[in-house]
GROMACS .gro file of C-alpha atoms in nm:
model
  373
    1MET     CA    1  -6.385  -1.151 -19.924
    2GLU     CA    2  -6.041  -1.393 -19.987
    3LYS     CA    3  -5.934  -1.380 -20.319
    4GLY     CA    4  -5.779  -1.734 -20.402
    5LYS     CA    5  -5.384  -1.678 -20.639
    6CYS     CA    6  -5.480  -1.882 -20.929
    7TRP     CA    7  -5.892  -1.697 -20.940
    8TRP     CA    8  -5.790  -1.347 -20.862
    9GLU     CA    9  -5.477  -1.373 -21.082
   10ARG     CA   10  -5.683  -1.518 -21.394
   11PHE     CA   11  -5.978  -1.236 -21.292
   12SER     CA   12  -5.779  -0.971 -21.232
   13ARG     CA   13  -5.587  -0.975 -21.629
   14ASP     CA   14  -5.869  -1.017 -21.746
   15TYR     CA   15  -6.088  -0.725 -21.682
   16GLN     CA   16  -5.777  -0.452 -21.470
   17ALA     CA   17  -5.625  -0.380 -21.851
   18ALA     CA   18  -6.056  -0.414 -22.060
   19ASP     CA   19  -6.098  -0.034 -22.186
   20TYR     CA   20  -6.475  -0.025 -21.973
   21PRO     CA   21  -6.528   0.037 -21.621
   22VAL     CA   22  -6.551  -0.350 -21.443
   23ILE     CA   23  -6.673  -0.360 -21.075
   24LEU     CA   24  -6.610  -0.653 -20.863
   25ALA     CA   25  -6.820  -0.686 -20.559
   26ASP     CA   26  -6.875  -0.927 -20.257
   27ARG     CA   27  -7.178  -1.078 -20.192
   28ASP     CA   28  -7.321  -0.789 -19.885
   29ARG     CA   29  -7.264  -0.562 -20.246
   30LYS     CA   30  -7.024  -0.403 -20.068
   31ILE     CA   31  -6.728  -0.269 -20.380
   32VAL     CA   32  -6.427  -0.482 -20.290
   33TRP     CA   33  -6.227  -0.400 -20.677
   34HIS     CA   34  -6.227  -0.205 -20.963
   35ASN     CA   35  -6.041  -0.138 -21.270
   36GLU     CA   36  -5.920   0.211 -21.431
   37ALA     CA   37  -6.167   0.302 -21.692
   38ALA     CA   38  -6.395   0.220 -21.334
   39ASN     CA   39  -6.220   0.541 -21.243
   40SER     CA   40  -6.416   0.704 -21.496
   41LEU     CA   41  -6.796   0.663 -21.387
   42PRO     CA   42  -7.012   0.872 -21.194
   43PHE     CA   43  -7.022   0.766 -20.861
   44ASP     CA   44  -6.837   0.742 -20.546
   45THR     CA   45  -6.606   0.349 -20.591
   46THR     CA   46  -6.602   0.308 -20.258
   47ILE     CA   47  -6.997   0.297 -20.138
   48GLY     CA   48  -7.130  -0.063 -20.176
   49MET     CA   49  -7.337  -0.149 -20.544
   50ASP     CA   50  -7.687  -0.115 -20.378
   51LEU     CA   51  -7.625   0.223 -20.450
   52ILE     CA   52  -7.565   0.264 -20.799
   53PHE     CA   53  -7.968   0.074 -20.873
   54LEU     CA   54  -8.304   0.217 -20.843
   55PRO     CA   55  -8.375   0.125 -20.467
   56CYS     CA   56  -8.643  -0.189 -20.697
   57ILE     CA   57  -8.359  -0.293 -20.868
   58SER     CA   58  -8.158  -0.481 -20.535
   59THR     CA   59  -8.547  -0.667 -20.604
   60VAL     CA   60  -8.381  -0.834 -20.892
   61PHE     CA   61  -8.052  -0.977 -20.736
   62ASP     CA   62  -8.301  -1.164 -20.443
   63GLN     CA   63  -8.516  -1.397 -20.674
   64PHE     CA   64  -8.187  -1.518 -20.805
   65LEU     CA   65  -7.897  -1.542 -20.581
   66GLN     CA   66  -7.896  -1.877 -20.540
   67SER     CA   67  -7.822  -1.978 -20.900
   68ALA     CA   68  -7.476  -2.064 -20.948
   69ASP     CA   69  -7.606  -1.886 -21.401
   70PHE     CA   70  -7.746  -1.546 -21.297
   71ARG     CA   71  -7.709  -1.281 -21.467
   72LEU     CA   72  -7.850  -0.946 -21.481
   73ALA     CA   73  -7.894  -0.728 -21.764
   74VAL     CA   74  -8.011  -0.339 -21.603
   75GLY     CA   75  -8.061  -0.094 -21.908
   76GLY     CA   76  -8.033   0.294 -21.820
   77ILE     CA   77  -7.844   0.323 -21.542
   78LEU     CA   78  -7.619   0.592 -21.392
   79ASP     CA   79  -7.853   0.879 -21.501
   80GLY     CA   80  -7.892   0.687 -21.851
   81GLN     CA   81  -7.549   0.694 -21.974
   82TYR     CA   82  -7.470   0.335 -21.934
   83ASP     CA   83  -7.579  -0.043 -21.969
   84CYS     CA   84  -7.515  -0.300 -21.659
   85LEU     CA   85  -7.490  -0.651 -21.654
   86VAL     CA   86  -7.427  -0.857 -21.343
   87SER     CA   87  -7.298  -1.150 -21.298
   88LEU     CA   88  -7.289  -1.429 -20.994
   89LEU     CA   89  -6.935  -1.593 -20.928
   90SER     CA   90  -6.982  -1.805 -20.675
   91GLU     CA   91  -6.849  -1.779 -20.346
   92GLN     CA   92  -6.678  -1.537 -20.420
   93GLY     CA   93  -6.926  -1.232 -20.519
   94TYR     CA   94  -7.091  -0.993 -20.852
   95VAL     CA   95  -6.900  -0.906 -21.097
   96LEU     CA   96  -7.054  -0.542 -21.255
   97GLN     CA   97  -6.970  -0.503 -21.570
   98PHE     CA   98  -7.039  -0.103 -21.724
   99PHE     CA   99  -7.103  -0.052 -22.171
  100PRO     CA  100  -7.168   0.325 -22.189
  101CYS     CA  101  -7.525   0.404 -22.395
  102HIS     CA  102  -7.595   0.451 -22.702
  103SER     CA  103  -7.507   0.856 -22.820
  104PHE     CA  104  -7.768   0.885 -23.086
  105ALA     CA  105  -7.686   1.223 -23.289
  106LEU     CA  106  -7.879   1.353 -23.567
  107SER     CA  107  -7.650   1.333 -23.908
  108CYS     CA  108  -7.872   1.542 -24.036
  109PRO     CA  109  -8.181   1.818 -24.000
  110PRO     CA  110  -8.436   1.724 -23.802
  111GLY     CA  111  -8.683   1.780 -24.076
  112GLN     CA  112  -8.588   1.560 -24.349
  113ILE     CA  113  -8.481   1.333 -24.047
  114GLN     CA  114  -8.897   1.332 -23.997
  115ARG     CA  115  -8.943   1.350 -24.404
  116GLU     CA  116  -8.752   1.043 -24.403
  117ILE     CA  117  -8.951   0.846 -24.077
  118ASP     CA  118  -9.284   0.957 -24.257
  119THR     CA  119  -9.159   0.836 -24.563
  120LEU     CA  120  -9.082   0.550 -24.383
  121THR     CA  121  -9.449   0.492 -24.239
  122HIS     CA  122  -9.615   0.564 -24.554
  123GLN     CA  123  -9.461   0.297 -24.746
  124ALA     CA  124  -9.548   0.057 -24.517
  125ARG     CA  125  -9.861   0.139 -24.393
  126ASN     CA  126 -10.015   0.187 -24.754
  127PRO     CA  127  -9.999  -0.099 -24.861
  128LEU     CA  128 -10.090  -0.307 -24.520
  129SER     CA  129 -10.444  -0.089 -24.515
  130THR     CA  130 -10.496  -0.220 -24.887
  131ILE     CA  131 -10.415  -0.495 -24.767
  132PHE     CA  132 -10.643  -0.577 -24.436
  133SER     CA  133 -10.953  -0.429 -24.633
  134ALA     CA  134 -10.939  -0.626 -24.899
  135LEU     CA  135 -10.945  -0.920 -24.641
  136MET     CA  136 -11.191  -0.772 -24.504
  137ASN     CA  137 -11.377  -0.772 -24.772
  138ILE     CA  138 -11.298  -1.184 -24.869
  139SER     CA  139 -11.433  -1.174 -24.480
  140HIS     CA  140 -11.773  -1.066 -24.533
  141SER     CA  141 -11.869  -1.227 -24.839
  142ASN     CA  142 -11.691  -1.559 -24.737
  143ASN     CA  143 -11.947  -1.508 -24.490
  144GLU     CA  144 -12.211  -1.637 -24.710
  145ILE     CA  145 -12.002  -1.928 -24.825
  146GLY     CA  146 -11.876  -2.052 -24.495
  147ASP     CA  147 -11.592  -2.150 -24.647
  148PRO     CA  148 -11.286  -2.292 -24.376
  149ASP     CA  149 -11.035  -2.279 -24.644
  150ILE     CA  150 -11.052  -1.914 -24.708
  151HIS     CA  151 -11.132  -1.885 -24.360
  152ASN     CA  152 -10.835  -2.053 -24.270
  153TYR     CA  153 -10.590  -1.820 -24.519
  154VAL     CA  154 -10.796  -1.502 -24.409
  155ASN     CA  155 -10.658  -1.533 -24.042
  156LYS     CA  156 -10.267  -1.690 -24.173
  157ILE     CA  157 -10.251  -1.317 -24.425
  158SER     CA  158 -10.369  -1.109 -24.178
  159THR     CA  159 -10.176  -1.265 -23.892
  160GLN     CA  160  -9.857  -1.225 -24.106
  161CYS     CA  161  -9.965  -0.890 -24.150
  162TYR     CA  162  -9.965  -0.779 -23.808
  163ARG     CA  163  -9.677  -0.845 -23.730
  164LEU     CA  164  -9.541  -0.695 -23.987
  165LEU     CA  165  -9.675  -0.417 -23.899
  166ARG     CA  166  -9.528  -0.483 -23.570
  167SER     CA  167  -9.210  -0.446 -23.762
  168ALA     CA  168  -9.240  -0.151 -23.957
  169THR     CA  169  -9.407   0.058 -23.617
  170ASN     CA  170  -9.147  -0.008 -23.366
  171LEU     CA  171  -8.865   0.040 -23.669
  172THR     CA  172  -8.987   0.377 -23.679
  173GLU     CA  173  -8.997   0.392 -23.278
  174TRP     CA  174  -8.679   0.361 -23.280
  175GLN     CA  175  -8.594   0.573 -23.560
  176ARG     CA  176  -8.777   0.871 -23.358
  177TYR     CA  177  -8.535   0.827 -23.025
  178VAL     CA  178  -8.205   0.764 -23.241
  179ASN     CA  179  -8.269   1.165 -23.367
  180GLY     CA  180  -8.433   1.277 -23.112
  181LEU     CA  181  -8.812   1.322 -23.279
  182SER     CA  182  -9.009   1.134 -22.958
  183VAL     CA  183  -9.282   1.293 -22.828
  184TYR     CA  184  -9.284   1.231 -22.469
  185GLN     CA  185  -9.647   1.365 -22.352
  186PRO     CA  186  -9.650   1.265 -21.938
  187GLN     CA  187  -9.953   1.202 -21.742
  188ARG     CA  188 -10.037   1.251 -21.343
  189GLN     CA  189 -10.227   0.865 -21.339
  190ASN     CA  190 -10.317   0.643 -21.132
  191LEU     CA  191 -10.089   0.327 -21.221
  192CYS     CA  192 -10.239   0.089 -21.073
  193LEU     CA  193 -10.564   0.136 -21.216
  194PHE     CA  194 -10.365   0.210 -21.541
  195LEU     CA  195 -10.179  -0.052 -21.521
  196GLU     CA  196 -10.489  -0.352 -21.391
  197GLN     CA  197 -10.686  -0.258 -21.656
  198LEU     CA  198 -10.354  -0.270 -21.932
  199CYS     CA  199 -10.364  -0.638 -21.786
  200ARG     CA  200 -10.735  -0.704 -21.772
  201VAL     CA  201 -10.729  -0.764 -22.110
  202ILE     CA  202 -10.424  -0.895 -22.202
  203SER     CA  203 -10.483  -1.141 -21.980
  204VAL     CA  204 -10.789  -1.299 -22.201
  205MET     CA  205 -10.498  -1.237 -22.501
  206ILE     CA  206 -10.281  -1.430 -22.322
  207GLU     CA  207 -10.481  -1.721 -22.194
  208ARG     CA  208 -10.569  -1.809 -22.565
  209SER     CA  209 -10.284  -1.877 -22.652
  210GLY     CA  210 -10.235  -2.197 -22.407
  211LEU     CA  211 -10.024  -1.963 -22.139
  212GLN     CA  212 -10.146  -1.875 -21.812
  213PHE     CA  213 -10.138  -1.535 -21.675
  214GLN     CA  214 -10.226  -1.365 -21.366
  215TYR     CA  215 -10.185  -0.997 -21.241
  216SER     CA  216 -10.114  -0.885 -20.879
  217VAL     CA  217 -10.160  -0.443 -20.865
  218PRO     CA  218 -10.224  -0.284 -20.494
  219GLY     CA  219 -10.601  -0.155 -20.408
  220GLU     CA  220 -10.456   0.078 -20.315
  221PRO     CA  221 -10.430   0.440 -20.552
  222VAL     CA  222 -10.049   0.505 -20.694
  223ASN     CA  223  -9.976   0.795 -20.810
  224ALA     CA  224  -9.656   0.838 -21.116
  225THR     CA  225  -9.571   1.026 -21.379
  226PHE     CA  226  -9.597   0.906 -21.669
  227ASP     CA  227  -9.666   0.870 -22.084
  228PRO     CA  228  -9.939   0.621 -22.110
  229ASN     CA  229  -9.917   0.549 -22.481
  230LYS     CA  230  -9.529   0.433 -22.375
  231LEU     CA  231  -9.586   0.329 -22.113
  232SER     CA  232  -9.877   0.066 -22.225
  233THR     CA  233  -9.586  -0.066 -22.541
  234ALA     CA  234  -9.284  -0.074 -22.302
  235VAL     CA  235  -9.459  -0.324 -22.074
  236LEU     CA  236  -9.701  -0.473 -22.370
  237ASN     CA  237  -9.289  -0.536 -22.509
  238LEU     CA  238  -9.165  -0.734 -22.171
  239ILE     CA  239  -9.491  -0.923 -22.190
  240SER     CA  240  -9.488  -1.046 -22.481
  241ASN     CA  241  -9.137  -1.170 -22.513
  242ALA     CA  242  -9.220  -1.349 -22.154
  243ALA     CA  243  -9.493  -1.539 -22.405
  244LYS     CA  244  -9.282  -1.584 -22.717
  245PHE     CA  245  -9.032  -1.774 -22.532
  246SER     CA  246  -9.238  -1.962 -22.279
  247ALA     CA  247  -9.333  -2.316 -22.290
  248GLU     CA  248  -9.610  -2.482 -22.385
  249SER     CA  249  -9.874  -2.440 -22.148
  250GLY     CA  250  -9.597  -2.197 -21.974
  251ARG     CA  251  -9.697  -1.898 -21.690
  252ILE     CA  252  -9.624  -1.564 -21.675
  253LEU     CA  253  -9.738  -1.283 -21.365
  254VAL     CA  254  -9.734  -0.958 -21.416
  255ASN     CA  255  -9.695  -0.709 -21.054
  256LEU     CA  256  -9.608  -0.417 -20.984
  257SER     CA  257  -9.413  -0.341 -20.640
  258ILE     CA  258  -9.359  -0.027 -20.499
  259ASN     CA  259  -9.022   0.093 -20.288
  260GLN     CA  260  -8.950   0.404 -20.164
  261LYS     CA  261  -8.997   0.675 -20.376
  262PHE     CA  262  -8.983   0.409 -20.715
  263ALA     CA  263  -9.268   0.224 -20.860
  264ALA     CA  264  -9.172  -0.176 -20.971
  265ILE     CA  265  -9.333  -0.343 -21.257
  266SER     CA  266  -9.214  -0.711 -21.325
  267VAL     CA  267  -9.308  -0.897 -21.535
  268VAL     CA  268  -9.177  -1.318 -21.463
  269ASP     CA  269  -9.210  -1.569 -21.696
  270ASN     CA  270  -9.073  -1.963 -21.602
  271GLY     CA  271  -8.974  -2.040 -22.031
  272PHE     CA  272  -8.607  -2.113 -22.102
  273GLY     CA  273  -8.385  -1.796 -21.979
  274ILE     CA  274  -8.150  -1.608 -22.172
  275GLN     CA  275  -7.811  -1.704 -22.241
  276ALA     CA  276  -7.551  -1.587 -22.078
  277GLU     CA  277  -7.398  -1.414 -22.423
  278ALA     CA  278  -7.703  -1.352 -22.475
  279LEU     CA  279  -7.836  -1.126 -22.198
  280GLU     CA  280  -7.479  -0.914 -22.264
  281HIS     CA  281  -7.638  -0.805 -22.572
  282ALA     CA  282  -7.992  -0.809 -22.383
  283PHE     CA  283  -8.032  -0.384 -22.519
  284GLU     CA  284  -7.841  -0.354 -22.766
  285PRO     CA  285  -8.015  -0.281 -23.093
  286PHE     CA  286  -8.111  -0.470 -23.386
  287TYR     CA  287  -7.982  -0.787 -23.169
  288SER     CA  288  -8.200  -1.109 -23.193
  289TYR     CA  289  -8.177  -1.472 -23.032
  290ASP     CA  290  -8.392  -1.748 -23.008
  291PRO     CA  291  -8.286  -1.976 -22.732
  292ARG     CA  292  -8.466  -2.270 -22.927
  293THR     CA  293  -8.301  -2.231 -23.230
  294ALA     CA  294  -7.984  -2.017 -23.176
  295SER     CA  295  -8.141  -1.797 -23.482
  296ILE     CA  296  -8.303  -1.451 -23.524
  297CYS     CA  297  -8.569  -1.407 -23.394
  298GLY     CA  298  -8.816  -1.052 -23.415
  299ASP     CA  299  -8.638  -0.731 -23.541
  300GLY     CA  300  -8.451  -0.695 -23.193
  301VAL     CA  301  -8.580  -0.345 -23.143
  302GLY     CA  302  -8.826  -0.507 -22.812
  303LEU     CA  303  -8.598  -0.393 -22.533
  304PRO     CA  304  -8.373  -0.143 -22.600
  305LEU     CA  305  -8.794   0.080 -22.681
  306CYS     CA  306  -8.789  -0.036 -22.343
  307LYS     CA  307  -8.487   0.120 -22.164
  308GLU     CA  308  -8.540   0.453 -22.424
  309ILE     CA  309  -8.864   0.447 -22.306
  310ALA     CA  310  -8.721   0.364 -21.850
  311ARG     CA  311  -8.549   0.640 -21.903
  312GLU     CA  312  -8.793   0.891 -22.068
  313LEU     CA  313  -8.967   0.809 -21.725
  314GLY     CA  314  -8.657   0.878 -21.494
  315GLY     CA  315  -8.600   0.494 -21.453
  316SER     CA  316  -8.433   0.209 -21.623
  317VAL     CA  317  -8.527  -0.178 -21.710
  318ALA     CA  318  -8.337  -0.493 -21.612
  319LEU     CA  319  -8.298  -0.894 -21.697
  320GLY     CA  320  -8.259  -1.185 -21.463
  321THR     CA  321  -8.249  -1.502 -21.617
  322SER     CA  322  -8.108  -1.817 -21.524
  323GLU     CA  323  -8.039  -2.059 -21.879
  324GLY     CA  324  -8.371  -2.299 -21.825
  325GLN     CA  325  -8.530  -2.160 -21.574
  326GLY     CA  326  -8.721  -1.878 -21.688
  327THR     CA  327  -8.642  -1.473 -21.665
  328ARG     CA  328  -8.750  -1.248 -21.482
  329ALA     CA  329  -8.830  -0.842 -21.627
  330MET     CA  330  -8.894  -0.491 -21.423
  331LEU     CA  331  -8.931  -0.176 -21.549
  332CYS     CA  332  -8.865   0.103 -21.283
  333ILE     CA  333  -8.967   0.468 -21.306
  334PRO     CA  334  -9.053   0.677 -21.022
  335LEU     CA  335  -9.362   0.828 -20.869
  336CYS     CA  336  -9.469   1.173 -20.789
  337PRO     CA  337  -9.510   1.315 -20.412
  338ASP     CA  338  -9.764   1.405 -20.251
  339GLY     CA  339  -9.986   1.657 -20.330
  340GLY     CA  340 -10.168   1.838 -20.721
  341PRO     CA  341 -10.395   1.673 -20.895
  342ILE     CA  342 -10.451   1.379 -21.057
  343LEU     CA  343 -10.533   1.328 -21.390
  344SER     CA  344 -10.869   0.995 -21.345
  345VAL     CA  345 -10.814   0.762 -21.558
  346ASN     CA  346 -11.160   0.596 -21.816
  347ASP     CA  347 -11.175   0.220 -21.866
  348SER     CA  348 -10.922   0.148 -22.181
  349ALA     CA  349 -11.022  -0.224 -22.096
  350ASP     CA  350 -11.346  -0.130 -22.397
  351GLN     CA  351 -11.048   0.103 -22.655
  352TYR     CA  352 -10.812  -0.234 -22.681
  353VAL     CA  353 -11.021  -0.447 -22.701
  354TYR     CA  354 -11.261  -0.282 -22.998
  355ASP     CA  355 -10.939  -0.037 -23.208
  356ARG     CA  356 -10.838  -0.367 -23.353
  357PHE     CA  357 -10.511  -0.161 -23.448
  358SER     CA  358 -10.487  -0.125 -23.121
  359ASN     CA  359 -10.092  -0.115 -22.931
  360MET     CA  360 -10.287  -0.449 -22.725
  361PHE     CA  361 -10.326  -0.606 -23.102
  362VAL     CA  362  -9.995  -0.504 -23.283
  363ILE     CA  363  -9.727  -0.559 -23.044
  364LEU     CA  364  -9.852  -0.940 -22.891
  365SER     CA  365  -9.942  -1.044 -23.277
  366ASP     CA  366  -9.655  -1.262 -23.225
  367VAL     CA  367  -9.810  -1.430 -22.967
  368CYS     CA  368 -10.166  -1.383 -22.911
  369LYS     CA  369 -10.463  -1.460 -23.217
  370VAL     CA  370 -10.561  -1.117 -23.362
  371PRO     CA  371 -10.880  -1.045 -23.406
  372ASP     CA  372 -11.093  -1.208 -23.701
  373PHE     CA  373 -11.196  -1.009 -24.032
   0.00000   0.00000   0.00000
């Protein structure tokens, strides 16, 4: 890499004294410079930057190499210790900035924390349960009258209730992670079958909202150990973000690919993309930003939850974007070694559809039509 004097002086001045690790890599992804703070990173800074990430993360780079404003945010790397922001500097190469992940320490006894979480859950869900019951009764009574205005009012109220339930669910789950109380229940399953069943139902919901939804899953079994509820939460949040920031008649593609010992679940959209200043904070809890209005949008814990779930699964999550050209989100998880029993996966499509309060309906309630009463 040739370092022009003016460019190099400005770059080194900006980053040498930074209190967080910064690495400069050339277009071949070889590390050519790092600041003093990078000496604290848990790896040899003489290696190529591809070795910093899980093997499948490098495929995100390949999708955006031609874009001048390409940026990549990776959450939960280097044993879950760091988040990383990668920026493309034209012909100069890449800048990698590492930020320590939030460390969560218990500020009070676990029993007290659990009581606080239970109270929050109770105070949010009980009123919603009463409202949902009332809406059901109103809807049943209106079946005899057939008043379209009442039907529309019921739908509007139920949509907002679902969105409140979504926020309450995300916030309580985030509190469990913050306080070390999240329960992880891994199962050894066929990842392809699990994802195919989930996407099969999502496709119906998403397409009703006017968006195009496609998915590609290998036909042969791919075995992995994961918590089905946690993995579905992460995938649904990524799809929700893709739908939320896509234009009308936009396109979303979910793909499962296998790279060495990891599986990569990617969610690609052709929406608005993520602005550089927003991507830098993508995995920060409670950070929320709408590129169309520059205002707060959502509760700001969807992507942080995805990152924590990825870390529980032994993987990481990445966002690659070019502003105005869409976003590629990728969730990477390890595969099972050969051998050992595989739990059969029953067809869960019916469960997603007939349970009106399933993960799918709740998480996608901000972008899809909620169930009728």
